[in-house]
Amino acid sequence: MATLVSSGMRDGLREHRRKLTRPRQAILEIIAAADHHLTPAEIHKRARKKYPHLGLVTVYRTLDLLTEYGYVQRVHFSDGCHSYIATGQGHAHHLVCSNCGRAEEFEDCDLAPLIASLQRKTGYEINVHMLELMGRCPDCSSRSPRGVTQIRRTVPPRNHK
Amino acid sequence: MATLVSSGMRDGLREHRRKLTRPRQAILEIIAAADHHLTPAEIHKRARKKYPHLGLVTVYRTLDLLTEYGYVQRVHFSDGCHSYIATGQGHAHHLVCSNCGRAEEFEDCDLAPLIASLQRKTGYEINVHMLELMGRCPDCSSRSPRGVTQIRRTVPPRNHK
DNA sequence: TGCTAGTTGAAAAACTTTTTCAATTAGAAT
DNA sequence: ATTCTAATTGAAAAAGTTTTTCAACTAGCA
């Protein structure tokens, strides 16, 4: 598994004359192994366990690189902070559980009709979109139907700043 | 016009036992008069011309308040920065021109079918969404069809940070 | 006119993200 | 294996935005 990550990534990086370093491996492995989105700080903390030397700056740089090459995706939050999540195949958006942080991916094309209709109505050439959806996942919904008791919170509730 | 802004706002604020102060008037007037989204820093700069004492902290606090009560809306950018724009009637999203910053509003209900379909597919109770669309508006498109020459740029090109 | 809760501004703090730069290292060539 | 070189790293500092603190101030009501 770690091998898959590494070999797939090595090839991808080679095409761009980029190197597969231990820090980069550590970071991608953390993200690939996570079951939900992670902040740069959290990624740093986790990756340090495997590679204690790792600096936060490298995490940021690596996340930029991985995002650019499509290995991970940025998740935007309304407070302006970002989290990162491994990329599935060809998907582009996430529906994140506001309680446990679990994320479902959905396809870009679900948004296509809306964009097409708006382009027609407004005359804009729409080329960038950012969509984030949040809500309670089925598990969290059934565990606390009133939204009061929160049984397993795996995501920092508030400012992950 | 300024009167309309003030009187409408005074009533709204009174309901919440909030005061209509000079700083708040100045800030809302700036946003209402603008033809496109403004960053807190830009709002601060402009509002200072009318009310030189104004501190940036007050701008942030006022923007939170105005957003909460629905007088303005936050526009999210992928770099994590925010801009603010006056709220139209019942609209909820914006399509922002990446060249000149002009913004079109479109209705929340345009997004409803997508959300309904995702709720059905995933079982999530979706209660928060954030959608930002960007592209070239018709004017900017026709002025520089190749996207090379940019004739009137009224928005800071890059990091408004 | 006075009272009081709400508001303000300045300074400092809190954070996230970026820049700089000397030291290090992966990967290709030898 | 060894060498070479461009890419990469980490530490520190800088750059930004946004929040917190707190004493002074003020809008709105009695």
Short mmCIF file of C-alpha atoms (C1' of nucleotides) in Angstrom, two decimals:
data_model
loop_
_atom_site.label_atom_id
_atom_site.label_comp_id
_atom_site.label_asym_id
_atom_site.label_seq_id
_atom_site.Cartn_x
_atom_site.Cartn_y
_atom_site.Cartn_z
CA MET A 1 0.00 0.00 0.00
CA ALA A 2 2.71 2.40 0.98
CA THR A 3 4.51 0.84 -1.95
CA LEU A 4 1.69 1.62 -4.30
CA VAL A 5 1.62 5.19 -3.15
CA SER A 6 5.33 5.53 -3.60
CA SER A 7 5.66 3.89 -6.98
CA GLY A 8 2.66 5.70 -8.43
CA MET A 9 3.96 8.94 -7.16
CA ARG A 10 7.55 8.36 -8.26
CA ASP A 11 6.46 8.01 -11.86
CA GLY A 12 4.25 11.05 -11.68
CA LEU A 13 6.97 13.15 -10.19
CA ARG A 14 9.62 11.98 -12.60
CA GLU A 15 7.68 13.39 -15.49
CA HIS A 16 8.10 16.79 -13.94
CA ARG A 17 11.71 16.27 -12.88
CA ARG A 18 10.62 16.28 -9.27
CA LYS A 19 12.08 14.04 -6.62
CA LEU A 20 10.41 11.48 -4.44
CA THR A 21 11.77 12.39 -1.03
CA ARG A 22 11.10 10.85 2.36
CA PRO A 23 9.13 13.90 3.50
CA ARG A 24 6.91 13.70 0.47
CA GLN A 25 6.31 10.00 0.92
CA ALA A 26 5.47 10.50 4.56
CA ILE A 27 3.01 13.26 3.78
CA LEU A 28 1.19 11.45 1.01
CA GLU A 29 0.96 8.30 3.09
CA ILE A 30 -0.66 10.18 5.94
CA ILE A 31 -3.25 11.69 3.66
CA ALA A 32 -3.92 8.47 1.78
CA ALA A 33 -4.37 6.56 5.03
CA ALA A 34 -6.71 9.11 6.61
CA ASP A 35 -10.43 8.52 6.48
CA HIS A 36 -11.14 12.21 6.38
CA HIS A 37 -9.74 15.60 5.55
CA LEU A 38 -6.71 16.89 7.44
CA THR A 39 -5.31 20.34 8.05
CA PRO A 40 -1.68 21.10 7.26
CA ALA A 41 -0.95 21.29 10.98
CA GLU A 42 -2.53 17.91 11.60
CA ILE A 43 -0.67 16.37 8.68
CA HIS A 44 2.54 17.79 10.06
CA LYS A 45 1.87 16.36 13.48
CA ARG A 46 1.09 12.90 12.14
CA ALA A 47 3.87 12.76 9.60
CA ARG A 48 6.42 13.72 12.22
CA LYS A 49 5.87 10.37 13.88
CA LYS A 50 7.36 8.71 10.82
CA TYR A 51 9.78 11.45 9.94
CA PRO A 52 10.55 13.58 13.00
CA HIS A 53 12.71 16.06 11.13
CA LEU A 54 9.79 17.25 9.01
CA GLY A 55 9.11 20.97 8.98
CA LEU A 56 5.71 22.55 8.58
CA VAL A 57 7.00 24.55 5.64
CA THR A 58 7.67 21.35 3.79
CA VAL A 59 4.14 20.23 4.48
CA TYR A 60 2.78 23.37 2.85
CA ARG A 61 5.10 23.06 -0.10
CA THR A 62 4.30 19.42 -0.55
CA LEU A 63 0.57 20.01 -0.33
CA ASP A 64 0.84 22.59 -3.08
CA LEU A 65 2.73 20.14 -5.19
CA LEU A 66 0.38 17.26 -4.53
CA THR A 67 -2.60 19.46 -5.23
CA GLU A 68 -1.09 20.72 -8.45
CA TYR A 69 -0.41 17.23 -9.70
CA GLY A 70 -3.78 15.98 -8.55
CA TYR A 71 -2.80 13.56 -5.82
CA VAL A 72 -4.75 15.42 -3.19
CA GLN A 73 -7.56 17.94 -3.10
CA ARG A 74 -8.06 21.03 -1.07
CA VAL A 75 -11.25 21.33 0.98
CA HIS A 76 -12.26 24.91 1.68
CA PHE A 77 -13.86 25.99 4.92
CA SER A 78 -15.85 29.10 5.44
CA ASP A 79 -13.41 30.39 8.03
CA GLY A 80 -10.79 30.43 5.31
CA CYS A 81 -8.80 27.46 6.52
CA HIS A 82 -7.97 24.54 4.31
CA SER A 83 -7.90 20.82 4.73
CA TYR A 84 -6.62 18.19 2.37
CA ILE A 85 -7.97 14.85 1.29
CA ALA A 86 -6.70 12.14 -1.04
CA THR A 87 -8.07 12.30 -4.56
CA GLY A 88 -10.36 9.57 -5.81
CA GLN A 89 -10.55 8.81 -9.49
CA GLY A 90 -11.91 11.70 -11.46
CA HIS A 91 -14.01 13.16 -8.70
CA ALA A 92 -13.85 16.72 -7.71
CA HIS A 93 -16.05 17.72 -4.79
CA HIS A 94 -16.71 16.66 -1.27
CA LEU A 95 -19.62 16.43 1.07
CA VAL A 96 -18.14 16.57 4.54
CA CYS A 97 -19.86 15.45 7.73
CA SER A 98 -19.93 18.37 10.12
CA ASN A 99 -19.81 16.02 13.07
CA CYS A 100 -17.32 13.26 12.34
CA GLY A 101 -15.50 14.70 9.35
CA ARG A 102 -16.21 11.76 7.07
CA ALA A 103 -16.26 12.81 3.44
CA GLU A 104 -18.17 11.58 0.40
CA GLU A 105 -16.97 12.45 -3.02
CA PHE A 106 -19.31 13.35 -5.82
CA GLU A 107 -18.75 14.01 -9.42
CA ASP A 108 -17.99 17.28 -11.01
CA CYS A 109 -20.63 16.65 -13.62
CA ASP A 110 -23.37 17.00 -11.01
CA LEU A 111 -22.57 20.66 -11.16
CA ALA A 112 -22.47 20.88 -14.93
CA PRO A 113 -26.16 21.64 -15.54
CA LEU A 114 -26.09 24.52 -13.08
CA ILE A 115 -22.98 25.99 -14.65
CA ALA A 116 -24.32 25.58 -18.16
CA SER A 117 -27.55 27.29 -17.22
CA LEU A 118 -25.76 30.18 -15.56
CA GLN A 119 -23.45 30.67 -18.50
CA ARG A 120 -26.49 30.89 -20.72
CA LYS A 121 -28.25 33.34 -18.43
CA THR A 122 -25.34 35.62 -17.65
CA GLY A 123 -22.95 35.36 -20.56
CA TYR A 124 -20.01 34.67 -18.25
CA GLU A 125 -17.37 32.17 -19.25
CA ILE A 126 -17.26 30.23 -16.02
CA ASN A 127 -13.91 28.59 -15.51
CA VAL A 128 -13.41 28.30 -11.78
CA HIS A 129 -15.76 26.87 -9.25
CA MET A 130 -15.54 26.04 -5.63
CA LEU A 131 -18.25 24.03 -3.97
CA GLU A 132 -18.25 22.68 -0.46
CA LEU A 133 -21.18 20.97 1.13
CA MET A 134 -21.53 20.05 4.76
CA GLY A 135 -24.08 18.20 6.81
CA ARG A 136 -24.58 15.25 9.11
CA CYS A 137 -23.75 11.86 7.66
CA PRO A 138 -26.26 9.04 8.07
CA ASP A 139 -24.38 7.52 11.02
CA CYS A 140 -24.16 10.74 12.94
CA SER A 141 -27.76 11.57 12.12
CA SER A 142 -29.06 8.34 13.55
CA ARG A 143 -26.88 8.47 16.63
CA SER A 144 -28.08 11.86 17.72
CA PRO A 145 -31.28 12.70 15.88
CA ARG A 146 -31.74 15.94 17.75
CA GLY A 147 -28.27 17.10 16.99
CA VAL A 148 -27.55 17.52 20.68
CA THR A 149 -25.44 14.58 21.74
CA GLN A 150 -22.37 14.07 19.67
CA ILE A 151 -20.97 10.65 20.17
CA ARG A 152 -17.76 10.43 18.31
CA ARG A 153 -16.24 13.62 17.21
CA THR A 154 -13.12 13.04 15.23
CA VAL A 155 -12.78 16.51 13.86
CA PRO A 156 -11.92 19.60 15.85
CA PRO A 157 -15.28 21.32 16.46
CA ARG A 158 -14.29 24.86 15.93
CA ASN A 159 -11.43 26.93 14.70
CA HIS A 160 -8.84 24.52 13.42
CA LYS A 161 -6.88 27.66 12.96
CA MET B 1 -29.82 56.46 -0.49
CA ALA B 2 -27.57 56.77 2.48
CA THR B 3 -30.76 57.55 4.33
CA LEU B 4 -32.40 54.39 3.15
CA VAL B 5 -29.44 52.37 4.23
CA SER B 6 -29.43 53.97 7.62
CA SER B 7 -33.13 53.81 8.38
CA GLY B 8 -33.44 50.24 7.19
CA MET B 9 -30.50 49.26 9.23
CA ARG B 10 -31.57 51.16 12.34
CA ASP B 11 -34.79 49.16 12.52
CA GLY B 12 -33.00 45.89 11.94
CA LEU B 13 -30.44 46.59 14.59
CA ARG B 14 -32.97 47.79 17.13
CA GLU B 15 -34.64 44.42 17.11
CA HIS B 16 -31.40 42.96 18.36
CA ARG B 17 -30.64 45.79 20.79
CA ARG B 18 -27.73 46.83 18.64
CA LYS B 19 -26.79 50.41 18.00
CA LEU B 20 -26.51 52.26 14.74
CA THR B 21 -23.14 53.94 15.06
CA ARG B 22 -21.26 56.17 12.67
CA PRO B 23 -18.68 53.48 11.94
CA ARG B 24 -21.41 51.00 11.06
CA GLN B 25 -23.16 53.47 8.81
CA ALA B 26 -19.93 54.30 7.05
CA ILE B 27 -19.12 50.66 6.47
CA LEU B 28 -22.51 49.66 5.15
CA GLU B 29 -22.61 52.69 2.87
CA ILE B 30 -19.29 51.75 1.34
CA ILE B 31 -20.42 48.23 0.65
CA ALA B 32 -23.82 49.27 -0.65
CA ALA B 33 -22.27 51.81 -2.99
CA ALA B 34 -19.64 49.46 -4.38
CA ASP B 35 -20.26 47.75 -7.66
CA HIS B 36 -18.28 44.72 -6.63
CA HIS B 37 -16.95 42.76 -3.72
CA LEU B 38 -14.52 44.40 -1.31
CA THR B 39 -11.99 43.03 1.13
CA PRO B 40 -12.02 44.16 4.75
CA ALA B 41 -8.83 46.10 4.12
CA GLU B 42 -10.33 47.88 1.13
CA ILE B 43 -13.50 48.66 3.04
CA HIS B 44 -11.40 50.06 5.84
CA LYS B 45 -9.45 52.25 3.45
CA ARG B 46 -12.56 53.62 1.79
CA ALA B 47 -14.58 54.11 4.94
CA ARG B 48 -11.76 56.04 6.55
CA LYS B 49 -12.33 58.83 4.06
CA LYS B 50 -15.70 59.44 5.64
CA TYR B 51 -14.75 58.47 9.16
CA PRO B 52 -11.00 58.77 9.63
CA HIS B 53 -11.01 57.39 13.15
CA LEU B 54 -12.22 53.98 11.98
CA GLY B 55 -10.15 51.01 13.04
CA LEU B 56 -9.75 47.82 11.05
CA VAL B 57 -10.96 45.82 14.03
CA THR B 58 -14.27 47.58 13.84
CA VAL B 59 -14.51 46.72 10.18
CA TYR B 60 -14.12 43.05 10.98
CA ARG B 61 -16.62 43.21 13.81
CA THR B 62 -19.10 45.11 11.73
CA LEU B 63 -18.76 42.73 8.81
CA ASP B 64 -19.52 39.83 11.12
CA LEU B 65 -22.56 41.63 12.36
CA LEU B 66 -23.78 42.65 8.94
CA THR B 67 -23.24 39.14 7.65
CA GLU B 68 -25.10 37.62 10.58
CA TYR B 69 -28.07 39.89 10.06
CA GLY B 70 -28.02 39.41 6.34
CA TYR B 71 -27.10 42.89 5.14
CA VAL B 72 -23.97 41.69 3.41
CA GLN B 73 -22.61 38.42 2.13
CA ARG B 74 -19.20 36.90 2.36
CA VAL B 75 -17.52 35.84 -0.87
CA HIS B 76 -14.98 33.09 -0.41
CA PHE B 77 -11.78 32.88 -2.37
CA SER B 78 -9.70 29.81 -2.82
CA ASP B 79 -6.72 31.43 -1.16
CA GLY B 80 -8.79 31.67 1.98
CA CYS B 81 -9.36 35.40 1.88
CA HIS B 82 -12.81 36.91 2.04
CA SER B 83 -14.56 39.74 0.35
CA TYR B 84 -17.94 41.24 1.10
CA ILE B 85 -20.79 42.34 -1.07
CA ALA B 86 -24.19 43.88 -0.38
CA THR B 87 -27.04 41.43 -0.22
CA GLY B 88 -29.73 41.54 -2.86
CA GLN B 89 -33.22 40.33 -2.07
CA GLY B 90 -33.26 36.65 -1.30
CA HIS B 91 -30.25 35.77 -3.34
CA ALA B 92 -27.45 33.76 -1.97
CA HIS B 93 -24.59 33.16 -4.36
CA HIS B 94 -22.29 35.08 -6.62
CA LEU B 95 -20.65 34.66 -9.92
CA VAL B 96 -17.62 36.90 -9.86
CA CYS B 97 -15.70 38.13 -12.88
CA SER B 98 -12.09 37.12 -12.49
CA ASN B 99 -10.97 40.14 -14.43
CA CYS B 100 -12.98 43.14 -13.32
CA GLY B 101 -14.57 41.82 -10.14
CA ARG B 102 -18.13 42.49 -11.23
CA ALA B 103 -20.54 40.11 -9.57
CA GLU B 104 -23.83 38.57 -10.64
CA GLU B 105 -26.13 37.12 -8.07
CA PHE B 106 -28.02 33.94 -8.62
CA GLU B 107 -30.60 32.21 -6.59
CA ASP B 108 -30.04 29.63 -4.00
CA CYS B 109 -32.77 27.51 -5.51
CA ASP B 110 -30.61 26.91 -8.57
CA LEU B 111 -28.56 24.71 -6.32
CA ALA B 112 -31.52 22.92 -4.78
CA PRO B 113 -31.80 20.06 -7.30
CA LEU B 114 -28.16 19.17 -6.84
CA ILE B 115 -28.46 19.17 -3.08
CA ALA B 116 -31.65 17.16 -3.14
CA SER B 117 -30.09 14.58 -5.38
CA LEU B 118 -27.01 14.28 -3.18
CA GLN B 119 -29.08 13.92 -0.04
CA ARG B 120 -30.94 11.11 -1.69
CA LYS B 121 -27.77 9.40 -2.87
CA THR B 122 -25.71 9.76 0.28
CA GLY B 123 -28.15 10.01 3.16
CA TYR B 124 -26.47 13.14 4.48
CA GLU B 125 -28.57 15.95 5.93
CA ILE B 126 -26.96 18.79 4.04
CA ASN B 127 -27.27 22.03 5.91
CA VAL B 128 -24.32 24.14 4.89
CA HIS B 129 -23.13 24.93 1.43
CA MET B 130 -20.60 27.23 -0.03
CA LEU B 131 -20.49 27.85 -3.73
CA GLU B 132 -18.35 30.35 -5.54
CA LEU B 133 -18.14 30.62 -9.29
CA MET B 134 -15.68 32.68 -11.23
CA GLY B 135 -15.13 33.47 -14.85
CA ARG B 136 -14.91 36.28 -17.35
CA CYS B 137 -17.96 38.48 -17.65
CA PRO B 138 -19.31 39.27 -21.12
CA ASP B 139 -17.62 42.68 -21.23
CA CYS B 140 -14.21 41.38 -20.30
CA SER B 141 -14.61 38.44 -22.64
CA SER B 142 -15.28 40.62 -25.64
CA ARG B 143 -12.55 43.11 -24.82
CA SER B 144 -9.81 40.53 -24.71
CA PRO B 145 -11.02 37.36 -26.36
CA ARG B 146 -7.67 35.64 -25.97
CA GLY B 147 -7.44 36.43 -22.31
CA VAL B 148 -4.14 38.20 -22.83
CA THR B 149 -4.84 41.90 -22.75
CA GLN B 150 -6.68 43.09 -19.73
CA ILE B 151 -8.12 46.49 -20.24
CA ARG B 152 -9.61 47.59 -17.00
CA ARG B 153 -8.68 45.67 -13.99
CA THR B 154 -10.53 46.92 -10.94
CA VAL B 155 -9.69 44.06 -8.68
CA PRO B 156 -6.29 43.26 -7.29
CA PRO B 157 -4.93 40.54 -9.57
CA ARG B 158 -3.29 38.35 -7.04
CA ASN B 159 -3.08 37.91 -3.32
CA HIS B 160 -5.34 40.50 -1.83
CA LYS B 161 -3.90 39.16 1.37
"C1'" DT C 1 -29.71 65.09 31.44
"C1'" DG C 2 -28.05 60.79 33.07
"C1'" DC C 3 -27.62 56.05 32.95
"C1'" DT C 4 -26.10 51.80 31.03
"C1'" DA C 5 -25.32 48.30 27.87
"C1'" DG C 6 -23.27 48.09 23.65
"C1'" DT C 7 -19.38 49.78 20.89
"C1'" DT C 8 -14.90 51.46 19.67
"C1'" DG C 9 -9.83 51.85 18.83
"C1'" DA C 10 -5.08 50.72 19.87
"C1'" DA C 11 -2.02 47.36 20.86
"C1'" DA C 12 -0.94 42.88 21.16
"C1'" DA C 13 -1.87 38.16 20.31
"C1'" DA C 14 -2.98 34.28 17.56
"C1'" DC C 15 -2.72 31.88 13.52
"C1'" DT C 16 -1.94 30.43 8.90
"C1'" DT C 17 0.94 30.75 5.02
"C1'" DT C 18 5.08 32.50 2.47
"C1'" DT C 19 9.84 33.91 1.79
"C1'" DT C 20 14.78 33.52 2.36
"C1'" DC C 21 18.87 31.08 2.30
"C1'" DA C 22 22.52 27.96 3.54
"C1'" DA C 23 22.83 23.02 3.94
"C1'" DT C 24 21.30 18.58 2.26
"C1'" DT C 25 19.88 14.91 -0.91
"C1'" DA C 26 17.65 12.23 -4.84
"C1'" DG C 27 18.49 10.82 -9.24
"C1'" DA C 28 21.02 10.78 -13.46
"C1'" DA C 29 25.52 10.48 -15.42
"C1'" DT C 30 29.93 8.63 -15.03
"C1'" DA D 1 30.12 2.81 -6.57
"C1'" DT D 2 31.13 7.80 -7.10
"C1'" DT D 3 30.30 12.29 -8.66
"C1'" DC D 4 27.66 16.07 -10.00
"C1'" DT D 5 23.83 19.19 -9.97
"C1'" DA D 6 19.37 20.77 -9.65
"C1'" DA D 7 15.74 20.06 -6.61
"C1'" DT D 8 14.52 19.99 -1.86
"C1'" DT D 9 14.66 20.80 3.00
"C1'" DG D 10 14.37 23.08 7.62
"C1'" DA D 11 14.88 27.02 10.63
"C1'" DA D 12 13.98 31.53 11.24
"C1'" DA D 13 11.81 35.43 9.99
"C1'" DA D 14 8.38 37.85 7.45
"C1'" DA D 15 3.91 38.74 5.81
"C1'" DG D 16 -0.80 38.61 6.16
"C1'" DT D 17 -5.33 38.21 8.00
"C1'" DT D 18 -8.31 37.85 11.91
"C1'" DT D 19 -9.16 37.79 16.99
"C1'" DT D 20 -8.68 39.14 21.80
"C1'" DT D 21 -8.21 42.40 25.51
"C1'" DC D 22 -9.46 46.33 27.90
"C1'" DA D 23 -10.11 51.06 29.14
"C1'" DA D 24 -12.57 54.89 27.09
"C1'" DC D 25 -16.62 56.31 24.63
"C1'" DT D 26 -21.44 56.80 22.90
"C1'" DA D 27 -26.24 55.71 21.16
"C1'" DG D 28 -30.60 55.16 22.80
"C1'" DC D 29 -33.78 55.07 26.32
"C1'" DA D 30 -35.77 56.68 30.86
#
